[in-house]
Amino acid sequence: MNIEDKLVVSVINGLKALYGQDVPVAQVQLQKTKKEFEGHLTLVVFPFLRMSKKGPEQTAQEIGEYLKANEPSVAAFNVIKGFLNLTIASSAWIELLNNIHADKQYGIIAATDNSPLVMIEYSSPNTNKPLHLGHVRNNLLGNALANIVMANGNKVVKTNIVNDRGIHICKSMLAWLKYGNGETPESSGKKGDHLVGDYYVAFDKHFKAEVAGLMEKGMTKEEAEAASPLMNEAREMLVKWEAGDPEVRSLWAKMNNWVYEGFDETYRKMGVSFDKIYYESNTYLEGKEKVVEGLEKGFFYKKEDGSVWADLTPEGLDHKLLLRADGTSVYMTQDIGTAKLRFADYPIDKMIYVVGNEQNYHFQVLSILLDKLGFEWGKSLVHFSYGMVELPEGKMKSREGTVVDADDLIEEMVSTAKETSNELGKLDGLTQEEADNIARIVGLGALKYFILKVDARKNMTFNPKESIDFNGNTGPFIQYTYARIQSVLRKAAEAGIVIPSEIPVGIELSEKEEGLIQMVADFAAVVKQAGEDYSPSIIANYTYDLVKEYNQFYHDFSILREENEAVKVFRLALSENVAKVVRLGMGLLGIEVPDRM
């Protein structure tokens, strides 16, 4: 039982003894004492004035005296107006540290057979270009979210829907046929996703040149775009693809496989994985089927041109297109089809979609449609909506090839980490292999932490230079503190000091040490909060605050040079548990921590 729970029980007993009243647990409010007052925890006494029939100060005084006499963990108290500030005894803090010390996975709740199953969709790339900075934010958020939801005792299935069909895919295919001269990833030495992305850019370049030529002959921009032979060929290719033309399908399969191999390599570098991948080429027909079924049941209606629509005006929205007049599907149809397949594969209790905020309306509509079509989790689906990510230079566009590729970014982060670490002498005395591994851990840690510390809903600017700073609210700062603690623990082990499984109570702790234990203990509540709010940034910023606090303690107090043996062992145990929580917290964000650096 933690200190708060113990105190709540004692307060309830006290109110019964003092005023003869039974009080529900929910009425006993404990909060952290404000910095300017003495004490650790504060009890709000206003709810109890009806029972005591006395003023707030006198009531607080009486409850304080009862607790001081009857609750061993209360060492002292003071009253400020209607607030009772309680100072917790050193022995209670050491007991709390012992409880945390005994739990290797402190703050993490394991799933059981009866736990709800949460499916989280993230990544959702198109197979016509490599993953870029926007995908990086999506993948890191999705992966961290999956870890956090799992740490709150849920079963989790991580899933990805690959957009592998449509006009944009045909553009890359057509450009490769026209300008590729049979180039392959092997012949060019390029990653497959980069190679296909180059042809997507090439299509756009030739298309623009065609349009400009037609406009010189007197056409308007719209007329020129409609008349472009290249665009018409791409449209014809899509029709052939839909009809299952063997030649188009075989080219499609070949180029898509190049892209998948490229994606897999990027996912591996990023430390991101999926339990199940769905492909739009398999789901769009399922979606059509569901829409036709909805039409038969009268949920949807057909227009004269044969297109199928949903009337969402009763829900305060508009009319939504579900099937075009020519029978081809739209994104909404595909999402319905994917939902159908997923529901057949897994007994989903909750569905979370990690998709940018430009799709807010889409998911509002999808939720209503899935609910109408009888998917139990439709109504409660969560759209985890996040903002844009940009570089200090501004916006990116994939058609024009001005996008920052995920691979280039990762490579740049790792080489910057190596340079910075070398300049600071943090890689001295390591083998080449160790130094390379640490540069990888630090570079990726910098990238992931910088992106995840920002509230996901906000737009953000990713600044590579700033993210790799070894001071301030950065991944490397946290990683360095972790490595520093490991170094202290190694030296202690070399000196033959053993940290016992239980630290004996009986030493007096400083305010700093008590505050650190309190912060470490907060980790469990932070994980719970991050799960309830779907917010990785809560864990990132808590971990930074903990590390900052520990660094002040490390600066102000001796650990290995402490002469009192019991105090030394306590400080080592405290350090070890700070490191454990840092490792667990960073692990939830998908960030590794190095033992040396």
XYZ file of C-alpha atoms in Angstrom:
597
model
C 0.000 0.000 0.000
C 1.449 3.389 -0.900
C 1.667 6.326 1.509
C -1.421 8.092 0.116
C -3.619 4.998 0.468
C -2.406 4.456 4.030
C -3.178 8.064 4.923
C -6.662 7.917 3.373
C -7.501 4.923 5.588
C -6.149 6.735 8.663
C -8.102 9.926 7.853
C -11.324 7.893 7.490
C -10.639 6.208 10.853
C -9.888 9.605 12.391
C -13.133 11.182 11.164
C -15.050 8.208 12.612
C -13.231 8.537 15.968
C -13.475 12.352 16.161
C -16.927 13.007 14.718
C -18.641 9.582 14.595
C -19.147 9.768 10.806
C -18.368 7.324 7.986
C -16.761 9.035 4.989
C -16.366 7.579 1.472
C -12.815 7.311 0.114
C -13.642 9.745 -2.724
C -14.166 12.567 -0.198
C -10.631 12.354 1.178
C -8.530 14.546 -1.104
C -4.768 14.454 -0.755
C -2.523 16.507 -2.976
C 1.170 17.306 -3.060
C 1.993 20.133 -0.673
C 2.780 23.377 -2.504
C 6.490 24.204 -2.666
C 6.163 27.273 -0.438
C 4.746 25.313 2.525
C 6.348 22.728 4.749
C 5.130 19.152 4.272
C 4.770 16.449 1.616
C 1.027 15.897 1.331
C -1.887 18.218 2.007
C -5.381 17.231 3.113
C -8.256 19.527 2.148
C -10.531 19.714 5.222
C -13.436 21.798 3.856
C -15.592 18.716 3.052
C -15.500 17.710 6.771
C -16.728 20.957 8.338
C -20.339 19.722 8.304
C -19.307 16.856 10.590
C -16.975 18.749 12.924
C -19.304 21.786 13.184
C -16.104 23.809 13.765
C -13.995 26.237 11.730
C -11.541 24.964 9.106
C -8.422 25.672 11.178
C -9.691 23.942 14.295
C -10.917 20.943 12.262
C -7.533 20.651 10.520
C -5.770 20.897 13.899
C -7.893 18.066 15.385
C -7.384 15.763 12.382
C -3.624 16.545 12.423
C -3.338 15.661 16.111
C -5.228 12.397 15.557
C -2.944 11.408 12.666
C 0.244 12.351 14.557
C -0.855 10.111 17.441
C -2.238 7.185 15.411
C -0.488 7.052 12.013
C 3.245 6.152 12.230
C 3.976 7.572 8.763
C 3.004 11.131 9.872
C 6.013 12.790 11.530
C 4.633 16.337 11.854
C 1.872 18.610 10.584
C 0.996 22.292 10.187
C -2.260 24.046 9.405
C -2.677 26.844 6.866
C -6.324 28.005 6.749
C -8.379 24.935 5.721
C -5.373 22.925 4.589
C -3.610 20.329 6.705
C 0.012 19.910 5.549
C 1.488 16.556 6.583
C 5.199 15.767 6.859
C 5.827 12.095 6.186
C 8.355 10.255 8.367
C 11.677 9.118 6.832
C 10.812 5.497 7.708
C 7.660 5.695 5.530
C 9.683 6.997 2.572
C 12.242 4.195 2.940
C 9.412 1.650 3.111
C 7.975 3.134 -0.079
C 11.394 2.900 -1.751
C 11.636 -0.751 -0.663
C 8.270 -1.478 -2.316
C 9.426 0.139 -5.570
C 12.803 -1.622 -5.303
C 11.079 -5.028 -5.038
C 9.073 -4.456 -8.237
C 11.252 -4.863 -11.341
C 8.425 -3.536 -13.568
C 7.255 -0.794 -11.202
C 4.346 1.204 -12.650
C 3.672 -1.295 -15.459
C 0.515 -3.434 -15.300
C 0.672 -6.746 -17.165
C -2.306 -7.832 -19.268
C -4.315 -10.928 -18.282
C -6.479 -13.257 -20.373
C -9.490 -11.076 -19.565
C -7.871 -7.749 -20.464
C -9.557 -5.652 -23.179
C -8.027 -5.888 -26.660
C -7.031 -2.530 -28.107
C -6.045 -2.263 -31.758
C -3.819 0.672 -32.731
C -3.377 1.639 -36.375
C -0.399 3.761 -37.315
C 2.070 4.447 -40.125
C -0.357 4.005 -43.113
C 2.198 4.806 -45.824
C 1.638 5.067 -49.588
C 3.732 2.742 -51.741
C 4.754 5.502 -54.163
C 7.407 7.149 -52.000
C 9.691 6.605 -48.990
C 8.683 7.414 -45.409
C 9.295 11.070 -44.513
C 9.472 13.259 -41.405
C 5.658 13.319 -41.039
C 5.635 9.503 -41.024
C 8.384 9.567 -38.397
C 6.140 11.492 -36.021
C 3.233 9.157 -36.801
C 5.278 5.971 -36.272
C 6.888 7.178 -33.060
C 3.546 8.291 -31.612
C 1.817 5.052 -32.640
C 4.581 2.879 -31.229
C 4.766 4.819 -27.923
C 0.986 4.783 -27.620
C 0.930 0.999 -28.090
C 3.545 0.597 -25.330
C 1.637 2.904 -22.965
C -1.751 1.261 -23.583
C -0.088 -2.125 -22.959
C 1.568 -0.835 -19.762
C -1.938 -0.031 -18.502
C -2.905 -3.703 -18.561
C -4.460 -3.990 -22.037
C -3.745 -6.473 -24.775
C -2.586 -4.575 -27.858
C -2.480 -5.362 -31.578
C -0.317 -2.964 -33.596
C -1.548 -2.668 -37.140
C -0.724 -0.828 -40.331
C -2.853 -0.206 -43.434
C -0.693 0.211 -46.523
C -2.160 2.402 -49.254
C -0.926 0.290 -52.134
C -3.435 1.155 -54.885
C -4.830 4.220 -56.615
C -3.818 6.881 -59.108
C -0.706 7.975 -57.166
C 0.706 4.415 -57.313
C 0.029 4.281 -61.094
C 1.959 7.540 -61.565
C 5.195 5.960 -60.228
C 4.590 2.790 -62.265
C 3.978 4.686 -65.505
C 7.014 6.931 -65.029
C 9.209 3.863 -64.392
C 7.910 2.222 -67.588
C 8.566 5.359 -69.623
C 11.841 6.653 -68.172
C 13.247 3.789 -66.081
C 15.234 1.733 -68.628
C 14.616 -1.303 -66.398
C 16.388 0.256 -63.379
C 16.079 -1.866 -60.176
C 17.221 -1.423 -56.556
C 20.064 -3.903 -57.296
C 21.224 -2.167 -60.501
C 21.049 1.322 -58.983
C 22.165 0.520 -55.412
C 19.153 2.501 -54.165
C 16.671 1.436 -51.515
C 13.485 0.301 -53.266
C 11.221 2.909 -51.678
C 13.617 5.706 -52.711
C 13.830 4.373 -56.245
C 10.029 4.296 -56.662
C 9.794 7.753 -55.015
C 12.171 9.145 -57.641
C 9.743 8.056 -60.373
C 6.835 9.687 -58.555
C 8.797 12.957 -58.676
C 9.692 12.294 -62.346
C 6.010 11.852 -63.227
C 5.185 15.210 -61.685
C 8.023 16.934 -63.544
C 6.933 15.585 -66.964
C 3.263 16.237 -66.210
C 4.001 19.894 -65.349
C 6.036 20.284 -68.549
C 3.134 18.872 -70.612
C 0.656 21.227 -68.964
C 2.926 24.230 -69.574
C 3.265 23.232 -73.264
C -0.522 22.928 -73.695
C -1.088 26.280 -71.973
C 1.299 27.922 -74.444
C -1.053 26.677 -77.186
C -3.846 28.685 -75.557
C -5.479 26.215 -73.132
C -6.423 27.187 -69.573
C -4.654 25.360 -66.730
C -7.759 23.175 -66.075
C -8.110 22.267 -69.779
C -4.408 21.484 -70.068
C -4.481 19.240 -66.981
C -7.542 17.387 -68.317
C -5.926 16.962 -71.767
C -2.492 15.819 -70.512
C -1.672 12.531 -72.316
C 0.501 11.410 -69.366
C -2.292 11.850 -66.802
C -4.746 10.086 -69.109
C -2.350 7.169 -69.444
C -2.092 6.962 -65.643
C -5.904 6.888 -65.407
C -6.081 4.147 -68.028
C -3.518 2.175 -66.051
C -5.693 2.433 -62.922
C -8.723 1.110 -64.841
C -6.586 -1.801 -66.094
C -5.369 -2.437 -62.542
C -8.966 -2.545 -61.254
C -9.851 -4.969 -64.085
C -6.990 -7.233 -62.985
C -4.864 -6.780 -66.159
C -1.997 -9.329 -65.688
C 0.763 -7.073 -67.061
C -0.196 -4.054 -64.920
C -0.686 -6.271 -61.863
C 2.697 -7.913 -62.266
C 4.503 -4.539 -62.578
C 2.526 -3.318 -59.549
C 3.548 -6.347 -57.463
C 7.215 -5.981 -58.483
C 7.456 -2.260 -57.627
C 5.448 -2.639 -54.414
C 7.822 -5.353 -53.209
C 10.754 -3.004 -53.751
C 8.977 -0.474 -51.573
C 8.109 -2.988 -48.812
C 11.742 -4.054 -48.495
C 12.708 -0.394 -48.172
C 9.984 0.297 -45.594
C 11.005 -2.722 -43.504
C 14.555 -1.437 -43.270
C 13.336 2.012 -42.139
C 10.945 0.495 -39.578
C 13.800 -1.630 -38.228
C 16.070 1.418 -37.856
C 13.271 3.299 -36.113
C 12.579 0.387 -33.764
C 8.942 0.178 -34.884
C 7.001 -3.010 -35.660
C 3.492 -4.305 -36.423
C 1.556 -7.422 -35.478
C -0.590 -7.348 -38.609
C -0.376 -5.428 -41.880
C -3.455 -4.837 -44.043
C -3.298 -3.754 -47.684
C -5.803 -1.433 -49.270
C -5.791 -3.603 -52.416
C -7.400 -6.345 -50.286
C -9.758 -4.154 -48.281
C -11.380 -1.854 -50.837
C -13.629 -4.578 -52.315
C -14.713 -5.626 -48.800
C -15.670 -1.984 -48.226
C -17.776 -1.904 -51.391
C -19.590 -5.021 -50.195
C -20.361 -3.438 -46.821
C -21.628 -0.248 -48.510
C -23.933 -2.271 -50.784
C -25.220 -4.092 -47.695
C -25.835 -0.710 -46.010
C -27.678 0.425 -49.133
C -29.957 -2.637 -49.008
C -30.707 -1.978 -45.337
C -31.639 1.613 -46.150
C -28.745 3.264 -44.257
C -27.442 4.800 -47.497
C -29.039 6.074 -50.726
C -28.204 6.009 -54.440
C -28.204 9.042 -56.744
C -29.370 8.943 -60.378
C -25.786 8.686 -61.623
C -25.370 5.477 -59.597
C -23.157 6.961 -56.855
C -23.883 5.878 -53.253
C -24.110 8.393 -50.385
C -24.760 8.555 -46.641
C -27.024 11.301 -45.316
C -25.441 12.458 -42.056
C -27.512 15.649 -41.636
C -29.366 14.133 -38.607
C -25.920 13.931 -36.898
C -25.243 17.578 -37.762
C -22.887 16.684 -40.644
C -23.420 16.685 -44.436
C -23.895 14.085 -47.198
C -20.915 11.779 -47.641
C -19.901 10.009 -50.875
C -19.189 6.269 -50.380
C -19.003 4.889 -53.943
C -18.367 6.916 -57.092
C -20.742 6.716 -60.096
C -18.245 4.430 -61.888
C -18.323 2.067 -58.906
C -14.807 2.904 -57.661
C -14.325 3.331 -53.938
C -13.193 6.329 -51.882
C -11.018 6.323 -48.728
C -14.082 5.998 -46.526
C -15.126 2.792 -48.312
C -11.649 1.351 -47.809
C -11.666 2.180 -44.094
C -15.018 0.394 -43.737
C -13.575 -2.655 -45.561
C -10.460 -2.670 -43.390
C -12.649 -2.462 -40.273
C -14.636 -5.471 -41.472
C -11.489 -7.580 -42.002
C -10.000 -6.539 -38.661
C -13.166 -7.344 -36.801
C -13.174 -10.799 -38.394
C -9.513 -11.319 -37.374
C -9.613 -10.000 -33.790
C -12.185 -9.547 -30.976
C -11.474 -5.796 -30.807
C -12.777 -3.871 -27.766
C -11.327 -0.515 -28.765
C -9.843 0.880 -31.959
C -7.353 3.758 -32.032
C -6.358 5.429 -35.323
C -3.123 7.455 -35.268
C -3.735 9.864 -38.142
C -2.953 13.565 -38.683
C -5.442 16.268 -37.675
C -6.330 17.074 -41.298
C -8.458 13.893 -41.097
C -10.531 14.919 -38.033
C -13.759 15.125 -40.047
C -13.098 11.797 -41.804
C -12.963 9.941 -38.484
C -16.051 11.684 -37.137
C -17.892 10.318 -40.178
C -16.229 6.883 -40.017
C -17.314 6.458 -36.396
C -20.973 7.116 -37.305
C -20.879 4.838 -40.366
C -19.215 1.930 -38.542
C -21.775 2.262 -35.764
C -24.637 2.184 -38.311
C -23.099 -0.906 -39.936
C -23.057 -2.740 -36.606
C -19.402 -2.585 -35.519
C -19.506 -2.556 -31.726
C -16.405 -0.404 -31.346
C -17.485 2.078 -34.038
C -19.058 4.588 -31.674
C -16.119 4.642 -29.267
C -13.293 4.604 -31.837
C -10.482 6.985 -30.938
C -8.913 9.217 -33.551
C -5.524 10.026 -32.036
C -5.105 13.242 -33.962
C -1.699 14.897 -34.181
C -0.288 18.077 -35.701
C 2.123 18.706 -38.551
C 5.855 18.437 -38.096
C 8.123 20.767 -40.018
C 11.780 21.642 -40.187
C 13.089 25.115 -39.326
C 13.165 25.765 -43.122
C 9.388 25.214 -43.461
C 6.894 23.014 -45.290
C 7.652 19.859 -47.284
C 6.077 18.512 -50.507
C 6.653 14.949 -51.732
C 5.580 15.608 -55.350
C 8.379 18.139 -55.718
C 10.902 15.968 -53.928
C 11.503 18.563 -51.176
C 10.642 16.106 -48.420
C 13.016 15.019 -45.684
C 13.303 11.256 -46.008
C 13.151 9.306 -42.759
C 16.325 7.385 -43.724
C 18.327 10.562 -44.399
C 17.104 12.070 -41.157
C 18.063 8.998 -39.095
C 21.492 8.896 -40.738
C 22.045 12.596 -40.069
C 20.977 12.215 -36.412
C 23.369 9.302 -35.833
C 26.333 11.083 -37.446
C 25.578 14.291 -35.494
C 25.431 12.227 -32.285
C 28.817 10.731 -33.113
C 30.381 14.151 -33.777
C 28.887 15.711 -30.649
C 29.858 12.742 -28.446
C 33.392 12.785 -29.824
C 33.792 16.516 -29.196
C 32.637 16.023 -25.600
C 34.945 13.018 -25.174
C 32.032 10.723 -24.357
C 33.268 7.936 -26.679
C 36.872 7.856 -25.399
C 38.213 4.405 -24.635
C 35.416 2.562 -26.432
C 35.847 0.083 -29.270
C 34.636 1.236 -32.714
C 31.639 -1.099 -32.398
C 30.669 0.273 -28.950
C 31.104 3.863 -30.144
C 28.925 3.217 -33.221
C 26.217 1.604 -31.124
C 26.181 4.492 -28.650
C 26.006 7.021 -31.507
C 23.000 5.089 -32.870
C 21.280 4.972 -29.453
C 21.936 8.679 -28.795
C 21.016 9.867 -32.312
C 17.734 7.955 -32.377
C 17.035 8.830 -28.745
C 17.451 12.531 -29.585
C 15.074 12.276 -32.548
C 12.405 10.245 -30.722
C 12.483 12.245 -27.516
C 12.346 15.640 -29.252
C 9.255 14.552 -31.193
C 7.514 12.772 -28.304
C 8.003 15.457 -25.641
C 5.675 17.800 -27.568
C 1.930 17.471 -27.001
C 0.869 15.427 -30.041
C -2.038 17.734 -30.866
C 0.285 20.651 -31.526
C 2.125 21.444 -34.745
C 5.846 21.329 -34.145
C 9.190 22.228 -35.661
C 11.815 19.524 -35.433
C 15.221 21.058 -34.865
C 17.983 18.411 -35.276
C 20.721 20.610 -33.699
C 18.673 21.425 -30.627
C 17.502 17.835 -30.145
C 21.024 16.473 -29.697
C 22.135 18.933 -27.012
C 23.475 17.123 -23.938
C 21.892 19.756 -21.682
C 18.254 20.742 -21.424
C 15.050 18.841 -22.109
C 16.556 16.350 -24.589
C 16.969 12.606 -25.037
C 20.773 12.685 -24.741
C 20.570 14.586 -21.415
C 18.332 11.838 -19.982
C 20.455 9.059 -21.500
C 23.627 10.597 -20.113
C 22.170 10.725 -16.586
C 21.162 7.072 -16.860
C 24.699 6.133 -17.967
C 26.127 8.196 -15.102
C 24.048 6.238 -12.545
C 25.166 2.934 -14.129
C 28.758 4.061 -13.729
C 28.193 4.794 -9.995
C 26.558 1.380 -9.525
C 29.458 -0.368 -11.327
C 31.993 1.360 -9.066
C 29.966 0.333 -6.003
C 29.892 -3.290 -7.191
C 33.653 -3.206 -7.844
C 34.125 -1.970 -4.261
C 32.124 -4.976 -3.043
C 29.077 -2.964 -1.931
C 25.879 -4.998 -2.157
C 22.487 -3.263 -2.245
C 20.186 -5.375 -0.045
C 16.643 -6.253 -1.182
C 15.352 -4.218 1.798
C 16.944 -0.969 2.954
C 16.784 -0.827 6.767
C 14.660 2.061 8.090
C 16.191 4.249 10.760
C 18.204 6.822 8.839
C 17.052 10.421 8.619
C 16.521 11.603 5.067
C 17.024 15.066 3.645
C 14.162 16.907 1.971
C 15.871 16.312 -1.405
C 15.977 12.543 -0.866
C 12.358 12.382 0.257
C 11.320 14.478 -2.747
C 13.184 12.115 -5.102
C 11.447 9.035 -3.670
C 8.127 10.829 -4.046
C 8.952 11.585 -7.708
C 10.012 8.012 -8.428
C 6.780 6.767 -6.822
C 4.782 9.114 -9.083
C 5.799 7.031 -12.113
C 2.865 4.624 -11.647
C 0.349 7.504 -11.669
C 2.110 9.080 -14.682
C 1.802 5.858 -16.726
C -1.889 5.652 -15.808
C -2.470 9.296 -16.755
C -0.614 8.890 -20.070
C -2.861 5.903 -20.831
C -6.078 7.747 -19.976
C -5.114 10.854 -21.979
C -3.348 8.963 -24.807
C -0.360 11.202 -24.204
C 3.283 10.058 -24.568
C 4.467 13.619 -23.827
C 3.381 13.204 -20.163
C 5.923 10.389 -19.750
C 8.653 12.259 -21.637
C 8.365 15.383 -19.509
C 8.046 13.443 -16.225
C 11.268 11.555 -17.075
C 13.082 14.825 -17.770
C 11.876 16.345 -14.460
C 13.008 13.235 -12.556
C 16.453 13.323 -14.168
C 16.833 17.054 -13.498
C 15.964 16.471 -9.824
C 18.393 13.541 -9.596
C 21.225 15.604 -11.110
C 20.773 18.237 -8.396
C 20.873 15.502 -5.749
C 24.002 13.998 -7.367
C 25.625 17.437 -7.319
C 24.707 18.214 -3.687
C 25.227 14.831 -1.985
C 28.062 12.301 -1.834
C 27.181 8.762 -2.789
C 30.304 6.570 -2.901
C 32.272 8.998 -0.654
C 29.524 9.066 2.019
C 31.056 7.826 5.291
C 27.891 6.517 6.937
C 27.529 3.030 5.442
C 23.714 2.867 5.846
C 23.253 6.261 4.152
C 25.606 5.222 1.312
C 23.618 2.024 0.662
C 20.338 3.983 0.784
C 21.637 6.507 -1.777
C 22.804 3.714 -4.064
C 19.367 2.047 -3.826
C 17.700 5.399 -4.538
C 19.979 5.918 -7.577
C 19.301 2.405 -8.844
C 15.530 2.965 -8.705
C 15.748 6.364 -10.396
C 17.651 4.599 -13.213
C 15.063 1.801 -13.336
C 12.183 4.244 -13.745
C 14.125 6.232 -16.359
C 14.738 2.993 -18.286
C 11.063 1.974 -18.048
C 9.798 5.451 -18.970
C 12.135 5.809 -21.945
C 11.291 2.226 -22.942
C 7.613 3.168 -23.184
C 8.655 5.912 -25.622
C 10.647 3.358 -27.636
C 13.990 4.906 -26.579
C 17.016 2.867 -25.541
C 19.320 3.967 -22.706
C 23.042 3.117 -22.846
C 24.964 1.693 -19.882
C 28.002 3.811 -20.769
C 28.587 7.043 -22.621
